[in-house]
């Protein structure tokens, strides 16, 4: 059964120490197998397991520097592995 689409987005200005604490909390939660993100407007909870895809990118454009970290995984990955691809000709 296809999962309902849910999303969470938060944007704020933080200093480096605050971001370090947020990244440490994400790391710790990921290690415990439960990620919960919330703010005054919304919340979302994940229970990741199995192999995950990590994508890291960094860029500089003039005075602006940025980096992005994306971690993704599939629910019911065992079901995906068992699917057989058939190609007709």
PDB file of C-alpha atoms in Angstrom:
ATOM      1  CA  UNK A   1       0.000   0.000   0.000  1.00  0.00           C
ATOM      2  CA  UNK A   2       1.358   3.398  -0.954  1.00  0.00           C
ATOM      3  CA  UNK A   3       2.222   5.666   1.980  1.00  0.00           C
ATOM      4  CA  UNK A   4       0.527   9.050   2.333  1.00  0.00           C
ATOM      5  CA  UNK A   5       2.890  11.942   1.541  1.00  0.00           C
ATOM      6  CA  UNK A   6       3.917  13.882   4.650  1.00  0.00           C
ATOM      7  CA  UNK A   7       6.557  16.557   4.990  1.00  0.00           C
ATOM      8  CA  UNK A   8       8.191  18.830   7.532  1.00  0.00           C
ATOM      9  CA  UNK A   9      10.176  21.979   6.849  1.00  0.00           C
ATOM     10  CA  UNK A  10      11.917  24.322   9.251  1.00  0.00           C
ATOM     11  CA  UNK A  11      14.065  27.339   8.472  1.00  0.00           C
ATOM     12  CA  UNK A  12      15.723  29.655  10.991  1.00  0.00           C
ATOM     13  CA  UNK A  13      18.903  31.605  11.635  1.00  0.00           C
ATOM     14  CA  UNK A  14      21.278  29.769  13.999  1.00  0.00           C
ATOM     15  CA  UNK A  15      24.889  30.202  15.054  1.00  0.00           C
ATOM     16  CA  UNK A  16      27.467  27.438  14.461  1.00  0.00           C
ATOM     17  CA  UNK A  17      27.199  26.051  18.027  1.00  0.00           C
ATOM     18  CA  UNK A  18      23.406  25.750  17.782  1.00  0.00           C
ATOM     19  CA  UNK A  19      23.666  23.946  14.440  1.00  0.00           C
ATOM     20  CA  UNK A  20      26.311  21.639  15.933  1.00  0.00           C
ATOM     21  CA  UNK A  21      23.843  20.702  18.695  1.00  0.00           C
ATOM     22  CA  UNK A  22      21.049  20.091  16.181  1.00  0.00           C
ATOM     23  CA  UNK A  23      23.285  17.861  14.029  1.00  0.00           C
ATOM     24  CA  UNK A  24      24.438  15.957  17.145  1.00  0.00           C
ATOM     25  CA  UNK A  25      20.797  15.396  18.169  1.00  0.00           C
ATOM     26  CA  UNK A  26      19.972  14.126  14.664  1.00  0.00           C
ATOM     27  CA  UNK A  27      22.985  11.798  14.769  1.00  0.00           C
ATOM     28  CA  UNK A  28      22.048  10.433  18.199  1.00  0.00           C
ATOM     29  CA  UNK A  29      18.404   9.937  17.207  1.00  0.00           C
ATOM     30  CA  UNK A  30      19.410   8.199  13.984  1.00  0.00           C
ATOM     31  CA  UNK A  31      21.589   5.822  15.996  1.00  0.00           C
ATOM     32  CA  UNK A  32      18.628   5.020  18.250  1.00  0.00           C
ATOM     33  CA  UNK A  33      16.388   4.338  15.232  1.00  0.00           C
ATOM     34  CA  UNK A  34      13.833   7.110  15.752  1.00  0.00           C
ATOM     35  CA  UNK A  35      13.912  10.620  14.307  1.00  0.00           C
ATOM     36  CA  UNK A  36      11.342  13.172  15.404  1.00  0.00           C
ATOM     37  CA  UNK A  37      11.304  16.694  13.996  1.00  0.00           C
ATOM     38  CA  UNK A  38       8.944  19.335  15.339  1.00  0.00           C
ATOM     39  CA  UNK A  39       8.451  23.060  15.760  1.00  0.00           C
ATOM     40  CA  UNK A  40       5.523  25.303  16.681  1.00  0.00           C
ATOM     41  CA  UNK A  41       3.742  24.517  13.410  1.00  0.00           C
ATOM     42  CA  UNK A  42       4.282  20.849  12.559  1.00  0.00           C
ATOM     43  CA  UNK A  43       5.961  17.542  13.384  1.00  0.00           C
ATOM     44  CA  UNK A  44       7.012  14.307  11.710  1.00  0.00           C
ATOM     45  CA  UNK A  45       8.462  11.029  13.050  1.00  0.00           C
ATOM     46  CA  UNK A  46      10.556   8.410  11.233  1.00  0.00           C
ATOM     47  CA  UNK A  47      11.878   5.020  12.287  1.00  0.00           C
ATOM     48  CA  UNK A  48      14.682   4.400   9.788  1.00  0.00           C
ATOM     49  CA  UNK A  49      16.294   0.995   9.448  1.00  0.00           C
ATOM     50  CA  UNK A  50      18.429  -0.922   6.983  1.00  0.00           C
ATOM     51  CA  UNK A  51      20.682   0.593   4.360  1.00  0.00           C
ATOM     52  CA  UNK A  52      20.383   4.316   3.706  1.00  0.00           C
ATOM     53  CA  UNK A  53      21.500   6.540   0.882  1.00  0.00           C
ATOM     54  CA  UNK A  54      23.788   9.450   1.900  1.00  0.00           C
ATOM     55  CA  UNK A  55      24.260  12.412  -0.417  1.00  0.00           C
ATOM     56  CA  UNK A  56      26.538  15.294   0.566  1.00  0.00           C
ATOM     57  CA  UNK A  57      27.183  18.375  -1.551  1.00  0.00           C
ATOM     58  CA  UNK A  58      29.065  21.624  -0.940  1.00  0.00           C
ATOM     59  CA  UNK A  59      29.229  24.800  -3.018  1.00  0.00           C
ATOM     60  CA  UNK A  60      30.490  28.338  -3.054  1.00  0.00           C
ATOM     61  CA  UNK A  61      28.847  31.081  -5.110  1.00  0.00           C
ATOM     62  CA  UNK A  62      30.565  34.414  -4.573  1.00  0.00           C
ATOM     63  CA  UNK A  63      30.310  35.203  -0.859  1.00  0.00           C
ATOM     64  CA  UNK A  64      27.763  32.471  -0.169  1.00  0.00           C
ATOM     65  CA  UNK A  65      28.933  29.052   0.967  1.00  0.00           C
ATOM     66  CA  UNK A  66      26.631  26.133   1.673  1.00  0.00           C
ATOM     67  CA  UNK A  67      26.504  22.406   2.211  1.00  0.00           C
ATOM     68  CA  UNK A  68      23.599  19.992   2.067  1.00  0.00           C
ATOM     69  CA  UNK A  69      23.224  16.580   3.624  1.00  0.00           C
ATOM     70  CA  UNK A  70      20.500  14.278   2.368  1.00  0.00           C
ATOM     71  CA  UNK A  71      19.779  10.897   3.919  1.00  0.00           C
ATOM     72  CA  UNK A  72      17.064   8.721   2.417  1.00  0.00           C
ATOM     73  CA  UNK A  73      15.801   5.159   2.745  1.00  0.00           C
ATOM     74  CA  UNK A  74      12.984   2.975   1.531  1.00  0.00           C
ATOM     75  CA  UNK A  75      10.245   1.530   3.714  1.00  0.00           C
ATOM     76  CA  UNK A  76       9.614  -2.145   3.125  1.00  0.00           C
ATOM     77  CA  UNK A  77      12.945  -2.477   1.315  1.00  0.00           C
ATOM     78  CA  UNK A  78      12.625  -6.289   1.422  1.00  0.00           C
ATOM     79  CA  UNK A  79       9.564  -6.035  -0.799  1.00  0.00           C
ATOM     80  CA  UNK A  80      11.520  -3.910  -3.262  1.00  0.00           C
ATOM     81  CA  UNK A  81      14.366  -6.444  -3.413  1.00  0.00           C
ATOM     82  CA  UNK A  82      11.966  -9.267  -4.275  1.00  0.00           C
ATOM     83  CA  UNK A  83      10.464  -7.534  -7.302  1.00  0.00           C
ATOM     84  CA  UNK A  84      11.524  -8.958 -10.649  1.00  0.00           C
ATOM     85  CA  UNK A  85      12.083  -6.671 -13.625  1.00  0.00           C
ATOM     86  CA  UNK A  86      10.705  -7.963 -16.908  1.00  0.00           C
ATOM     87  CA  UNK A  87      11.674  -6.322 -20.166  1.00  0.00           C
ATOM     88  CA  UNK A  88       9.774  -7.164 -23.321  1.00  0.00           C
ATOM     89  CA  UNK A  89      11.079  -6.934 -26.872  1.00  0.00           C
TER      90      UNK A  89
END
